[in-house]
Coordinates of C-alpha atoms and ligand atoms in Angstrom, one line a residue:
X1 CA 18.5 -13.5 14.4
X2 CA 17.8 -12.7 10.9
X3 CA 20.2 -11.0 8.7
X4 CA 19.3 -7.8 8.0
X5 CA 18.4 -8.9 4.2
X6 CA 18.4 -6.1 1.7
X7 CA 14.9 -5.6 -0.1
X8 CA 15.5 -6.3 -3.9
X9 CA 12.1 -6.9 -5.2
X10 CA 8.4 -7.0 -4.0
X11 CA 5.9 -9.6 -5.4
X12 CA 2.6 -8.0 -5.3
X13 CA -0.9 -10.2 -5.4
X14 CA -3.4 -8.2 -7.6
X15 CA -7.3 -9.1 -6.6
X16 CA -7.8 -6.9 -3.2
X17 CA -4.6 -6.2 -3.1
X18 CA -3.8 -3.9 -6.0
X19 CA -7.2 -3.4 -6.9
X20 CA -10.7 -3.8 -5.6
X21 CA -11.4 -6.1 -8.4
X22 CA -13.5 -8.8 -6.7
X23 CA -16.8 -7.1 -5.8
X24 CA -17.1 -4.5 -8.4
X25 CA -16.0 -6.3 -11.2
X26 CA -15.3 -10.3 -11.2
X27 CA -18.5 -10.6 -9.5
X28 CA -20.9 -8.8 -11.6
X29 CA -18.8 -10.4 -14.7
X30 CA -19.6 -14.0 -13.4
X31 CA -23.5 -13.3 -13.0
X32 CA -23.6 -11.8 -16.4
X33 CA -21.9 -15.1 -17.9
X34 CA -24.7 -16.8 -15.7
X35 CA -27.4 -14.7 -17.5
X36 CA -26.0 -15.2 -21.2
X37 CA -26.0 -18.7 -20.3
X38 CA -30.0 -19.0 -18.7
X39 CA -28.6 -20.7 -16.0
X40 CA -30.2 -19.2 -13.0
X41 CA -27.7 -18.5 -10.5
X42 CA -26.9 -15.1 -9.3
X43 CA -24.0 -15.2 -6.9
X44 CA -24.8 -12.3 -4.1
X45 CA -21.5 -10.3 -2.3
X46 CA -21.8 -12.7 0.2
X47 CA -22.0 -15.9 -1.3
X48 CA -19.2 -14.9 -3.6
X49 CA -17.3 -14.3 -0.4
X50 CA -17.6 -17.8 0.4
X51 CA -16.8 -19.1 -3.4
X52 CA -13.4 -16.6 -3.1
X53 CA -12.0 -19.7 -1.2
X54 CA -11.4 -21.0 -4.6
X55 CA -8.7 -19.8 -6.2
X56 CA -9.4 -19.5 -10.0
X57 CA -12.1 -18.4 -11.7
X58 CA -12.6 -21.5 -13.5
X59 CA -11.9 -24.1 -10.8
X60 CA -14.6 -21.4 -8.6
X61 CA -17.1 -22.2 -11.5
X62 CA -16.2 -25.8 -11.5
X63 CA -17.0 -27.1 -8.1
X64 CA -20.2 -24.7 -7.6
X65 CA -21.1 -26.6 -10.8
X66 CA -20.5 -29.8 -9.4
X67 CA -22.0 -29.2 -6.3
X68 CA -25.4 -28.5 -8.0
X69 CA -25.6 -31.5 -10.5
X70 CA -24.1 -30.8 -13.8
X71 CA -23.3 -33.5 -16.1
X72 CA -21.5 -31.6 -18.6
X73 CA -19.3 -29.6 -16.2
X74 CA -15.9 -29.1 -18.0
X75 CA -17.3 -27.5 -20.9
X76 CA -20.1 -25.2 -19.7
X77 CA -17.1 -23.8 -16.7
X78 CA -15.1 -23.4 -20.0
X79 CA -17.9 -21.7 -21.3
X80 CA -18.7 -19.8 -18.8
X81 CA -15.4 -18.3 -17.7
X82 CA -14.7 -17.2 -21.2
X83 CA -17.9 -15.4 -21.1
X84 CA -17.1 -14.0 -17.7
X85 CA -13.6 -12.8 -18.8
X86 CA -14.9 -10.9 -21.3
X87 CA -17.4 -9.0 -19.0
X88 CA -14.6 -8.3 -16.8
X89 CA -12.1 -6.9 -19.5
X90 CA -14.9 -4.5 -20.4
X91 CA -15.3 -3.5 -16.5
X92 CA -11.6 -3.2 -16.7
X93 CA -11.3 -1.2 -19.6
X94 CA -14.3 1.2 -18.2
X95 CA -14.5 4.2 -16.0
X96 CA -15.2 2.3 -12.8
X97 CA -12.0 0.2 -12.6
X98 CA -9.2 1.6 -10.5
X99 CA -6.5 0.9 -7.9
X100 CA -6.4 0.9 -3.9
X101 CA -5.3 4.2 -3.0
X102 CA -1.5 4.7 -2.7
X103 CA -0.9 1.6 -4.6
X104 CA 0.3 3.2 -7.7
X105 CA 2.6 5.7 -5.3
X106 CA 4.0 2.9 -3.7
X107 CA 5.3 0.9 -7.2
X108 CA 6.1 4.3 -8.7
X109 CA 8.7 5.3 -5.0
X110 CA 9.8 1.1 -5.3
X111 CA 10.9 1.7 -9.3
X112 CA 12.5 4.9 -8.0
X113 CA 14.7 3.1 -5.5
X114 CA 15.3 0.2 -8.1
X115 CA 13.3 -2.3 -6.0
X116 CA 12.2 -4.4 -8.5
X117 CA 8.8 -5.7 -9.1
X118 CA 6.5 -8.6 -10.0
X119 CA 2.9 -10.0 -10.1
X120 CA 1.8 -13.6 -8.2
X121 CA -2.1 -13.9 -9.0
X122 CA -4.5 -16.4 -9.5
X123 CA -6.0 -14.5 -11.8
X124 CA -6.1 -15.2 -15.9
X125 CA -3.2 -13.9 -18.1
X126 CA -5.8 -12.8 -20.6
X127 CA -6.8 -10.3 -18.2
X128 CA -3.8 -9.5 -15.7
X129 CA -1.9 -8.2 -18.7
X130 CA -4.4 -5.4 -19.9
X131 CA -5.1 -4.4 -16.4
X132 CA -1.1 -4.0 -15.8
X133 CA -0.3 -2.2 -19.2
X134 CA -3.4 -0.2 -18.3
X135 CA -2.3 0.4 -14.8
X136 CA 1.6 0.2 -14.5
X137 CA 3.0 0.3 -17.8
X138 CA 6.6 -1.8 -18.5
X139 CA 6.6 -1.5 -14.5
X140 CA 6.7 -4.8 -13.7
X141 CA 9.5 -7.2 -14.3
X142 CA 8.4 -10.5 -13.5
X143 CA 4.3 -11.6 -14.0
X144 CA 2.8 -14.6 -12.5
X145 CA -0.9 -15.8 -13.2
X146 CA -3.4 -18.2 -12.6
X147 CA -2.6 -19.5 -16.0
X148 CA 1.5 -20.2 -15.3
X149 CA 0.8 -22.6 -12.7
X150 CA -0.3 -26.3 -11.8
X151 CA -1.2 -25.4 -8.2
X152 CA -2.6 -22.1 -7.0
X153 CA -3.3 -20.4 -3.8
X154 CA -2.8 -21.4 -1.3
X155 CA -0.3 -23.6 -2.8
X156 CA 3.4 -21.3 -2.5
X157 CA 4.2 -22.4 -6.0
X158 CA 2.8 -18.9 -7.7
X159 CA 5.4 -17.5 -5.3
X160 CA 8.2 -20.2 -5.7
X161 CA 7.9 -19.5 -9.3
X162 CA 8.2 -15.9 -9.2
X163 CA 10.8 -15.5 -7.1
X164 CA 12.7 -18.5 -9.9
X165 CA 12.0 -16.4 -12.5
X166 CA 13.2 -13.0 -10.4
X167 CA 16.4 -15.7 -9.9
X168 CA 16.2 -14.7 -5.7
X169 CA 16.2 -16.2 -2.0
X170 CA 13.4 -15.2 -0.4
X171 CA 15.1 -13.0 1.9
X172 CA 15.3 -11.2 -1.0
X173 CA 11.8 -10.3 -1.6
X174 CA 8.5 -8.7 0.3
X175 CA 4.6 -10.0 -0.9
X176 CA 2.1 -8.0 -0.7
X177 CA -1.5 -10.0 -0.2
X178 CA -5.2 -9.0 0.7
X179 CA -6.3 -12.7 2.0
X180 CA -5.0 -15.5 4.2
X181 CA -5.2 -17.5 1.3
X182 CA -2.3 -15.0 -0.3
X183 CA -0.6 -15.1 3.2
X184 CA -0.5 -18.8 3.4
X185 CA 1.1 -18.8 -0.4
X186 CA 3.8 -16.2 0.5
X187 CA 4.7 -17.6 3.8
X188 CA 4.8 -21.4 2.4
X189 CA 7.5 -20.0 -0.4
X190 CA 9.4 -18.3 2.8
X191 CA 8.3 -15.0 1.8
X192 CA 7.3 -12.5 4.3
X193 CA 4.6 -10.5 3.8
X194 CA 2.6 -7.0 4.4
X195 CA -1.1 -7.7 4.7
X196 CA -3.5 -4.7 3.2
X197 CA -7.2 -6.4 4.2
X198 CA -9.7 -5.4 1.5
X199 CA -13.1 -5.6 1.6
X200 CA -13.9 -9.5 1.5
X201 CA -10.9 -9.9 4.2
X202 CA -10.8 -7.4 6.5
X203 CA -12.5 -9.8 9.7
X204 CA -9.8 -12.5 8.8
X205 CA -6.9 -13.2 10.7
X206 CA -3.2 -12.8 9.7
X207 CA -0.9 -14.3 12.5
X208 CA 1.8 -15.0 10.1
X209 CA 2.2 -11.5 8.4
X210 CA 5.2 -9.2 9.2
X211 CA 2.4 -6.4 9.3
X212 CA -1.8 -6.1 8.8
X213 CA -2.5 -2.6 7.7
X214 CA -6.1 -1.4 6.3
X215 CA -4.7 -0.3 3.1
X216 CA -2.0 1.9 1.9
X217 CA -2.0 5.5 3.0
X218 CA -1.3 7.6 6.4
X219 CA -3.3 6.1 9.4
X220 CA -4.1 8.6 12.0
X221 CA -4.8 5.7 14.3
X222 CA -2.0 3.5 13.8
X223 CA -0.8 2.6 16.9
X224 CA 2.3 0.1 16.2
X225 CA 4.9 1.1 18.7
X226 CA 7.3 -1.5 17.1
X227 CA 7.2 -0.4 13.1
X228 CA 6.6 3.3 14.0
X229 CA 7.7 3.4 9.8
X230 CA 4.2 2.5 9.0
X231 CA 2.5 5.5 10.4
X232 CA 2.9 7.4 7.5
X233 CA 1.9 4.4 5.3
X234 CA 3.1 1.8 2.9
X235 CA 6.3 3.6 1.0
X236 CA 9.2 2.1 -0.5
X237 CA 11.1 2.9 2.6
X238 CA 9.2 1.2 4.9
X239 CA 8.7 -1.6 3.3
X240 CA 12.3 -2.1 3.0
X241 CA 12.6 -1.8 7.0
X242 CA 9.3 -3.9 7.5
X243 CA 11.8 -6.4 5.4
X244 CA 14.6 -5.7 7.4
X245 CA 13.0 -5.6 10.5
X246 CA 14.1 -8.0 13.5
X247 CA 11.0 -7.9 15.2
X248 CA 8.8 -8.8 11.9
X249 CA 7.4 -12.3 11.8
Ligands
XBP301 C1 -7.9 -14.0 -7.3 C2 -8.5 -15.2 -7.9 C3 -9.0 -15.1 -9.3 C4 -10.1 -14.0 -9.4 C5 -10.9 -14.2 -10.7 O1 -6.5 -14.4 -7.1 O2 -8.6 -16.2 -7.3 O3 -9.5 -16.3 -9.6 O4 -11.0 -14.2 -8.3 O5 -10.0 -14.2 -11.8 P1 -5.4 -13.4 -6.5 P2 -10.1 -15.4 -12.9 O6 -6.0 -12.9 -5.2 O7 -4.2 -14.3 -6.3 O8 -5.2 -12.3 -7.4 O9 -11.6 -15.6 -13.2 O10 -9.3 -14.9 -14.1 O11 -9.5 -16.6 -12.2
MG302 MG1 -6.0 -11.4 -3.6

């Protein structure tokens, strides 16, 4: 039986997780990079869906390059990605870039109860920064990007190295993830973790997740019986029981 393990920090993913990022604005970002380029590929939601298995922007751009020929492939997925980056910092900084509803709540009740907090993403530095100084000033402790590691996602060591750099055990921590990929990570660095699909993951399947929610606010529905916490969605309380909890996988 598992200690009952007291919640000291929560390592949040950022692409579907904190933020609807991948549809509305890496997407459009990497078929304007396509266009500045004349290449002629358009990547649609679905095929992007697909290309998401790729962690990594670059390495994404990389093997669809691959697969269709190129020669030159280092430099034009260099190319391309910084073009892409900066569409996507100018969607970021724009009107249309948000957060998941109640994710902002949530970090704002875990700073209250001194929970502290940090970032595990595949995402680029250059643009995980500006989107958390933007979105959650000097709230988080501990940032990990794409940029910060040899291996990423699925690979645990995003996780392993946030949690060294947070100096904890997992049993100290919670992730938070959108995508089995994220899930497989967490778990692999003996995290658990609270599942929010979003909307390139919500038919996937989570078997290893202490809890699969839809997102982060008050479900009518929610039908639970063994984390009756949840029903009134994802605060800093319940996620320290969901950590505590016996019964969680
Ligand atoms: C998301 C990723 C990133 C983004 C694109 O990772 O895999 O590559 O899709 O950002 P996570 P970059 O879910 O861990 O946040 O182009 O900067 O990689
Ligand atoms: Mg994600």
């Amino acid at each position: 039986m598992r200690a009952a393990a007291v919640l000291r920090a929560v390592i949040f993913d950022i692409d579907g997780t904190l933020a609807e990022t991948e549809r509305a604005g890496h997407l459009p970002a990497f078929n304007q990079a396509f266009r500045d380029h004349d290449l002629p590929y358009r990547w649609s939601t679905a095929e992007y869906g697909r290309l998401l298995r790729t962690t990594g922007g670059r390495d994404r751009l990389r093997r669809y390059l691959l697969a269709r020929g190129h020669t030159e492939v280092e430099a034009l997925a260099d190319s391309l990605h910084r073009a892409k980056t900066e569409h996507f910092l100018r969607w970021l900084h724009g009107p249309r870039a948000g957060l998941r509803p109640g994710a902002d709540e949530l970090v704002s009740g875990l700073r209250a109860a001194g929970v502290r907090l940090a970032v595990a993403t595949c995402g680029s530095r250059v643009w995980v920064d500006p989107f958390l100084d933007r979105f959650f000033p000097g709230s988080f402790d501990v940032v990990v990007a794409g940029d910060d590691v040899r291996r990423r996602k699925p690979d645990p060591e995003p996780y392993r190295t946030a949690l060294d750099r947070l100096a904890l055990e997992p049993a100290g921590a919670l992730a938070v993830e959108d995508s089995v990929t994220g899930l497989e990570a967490a778990r692999g660095a003996g995290l658990r973790c609270l599942v929010v699909t979003s909307a390139y993951t919500r038919l996937q399947r989570f078997p290893t997740a202490s809890a699969v929610l839809p997102g982060y606010l008050a479900m009518d529905q929610f039908d639970d019986p063994d984390r009756p916490y949840l029903k009134a969605g994802v605060t800093a309380d319940a996620l320290a029981r969901l950590h505590a909890d016996p019964l969680a996988a």
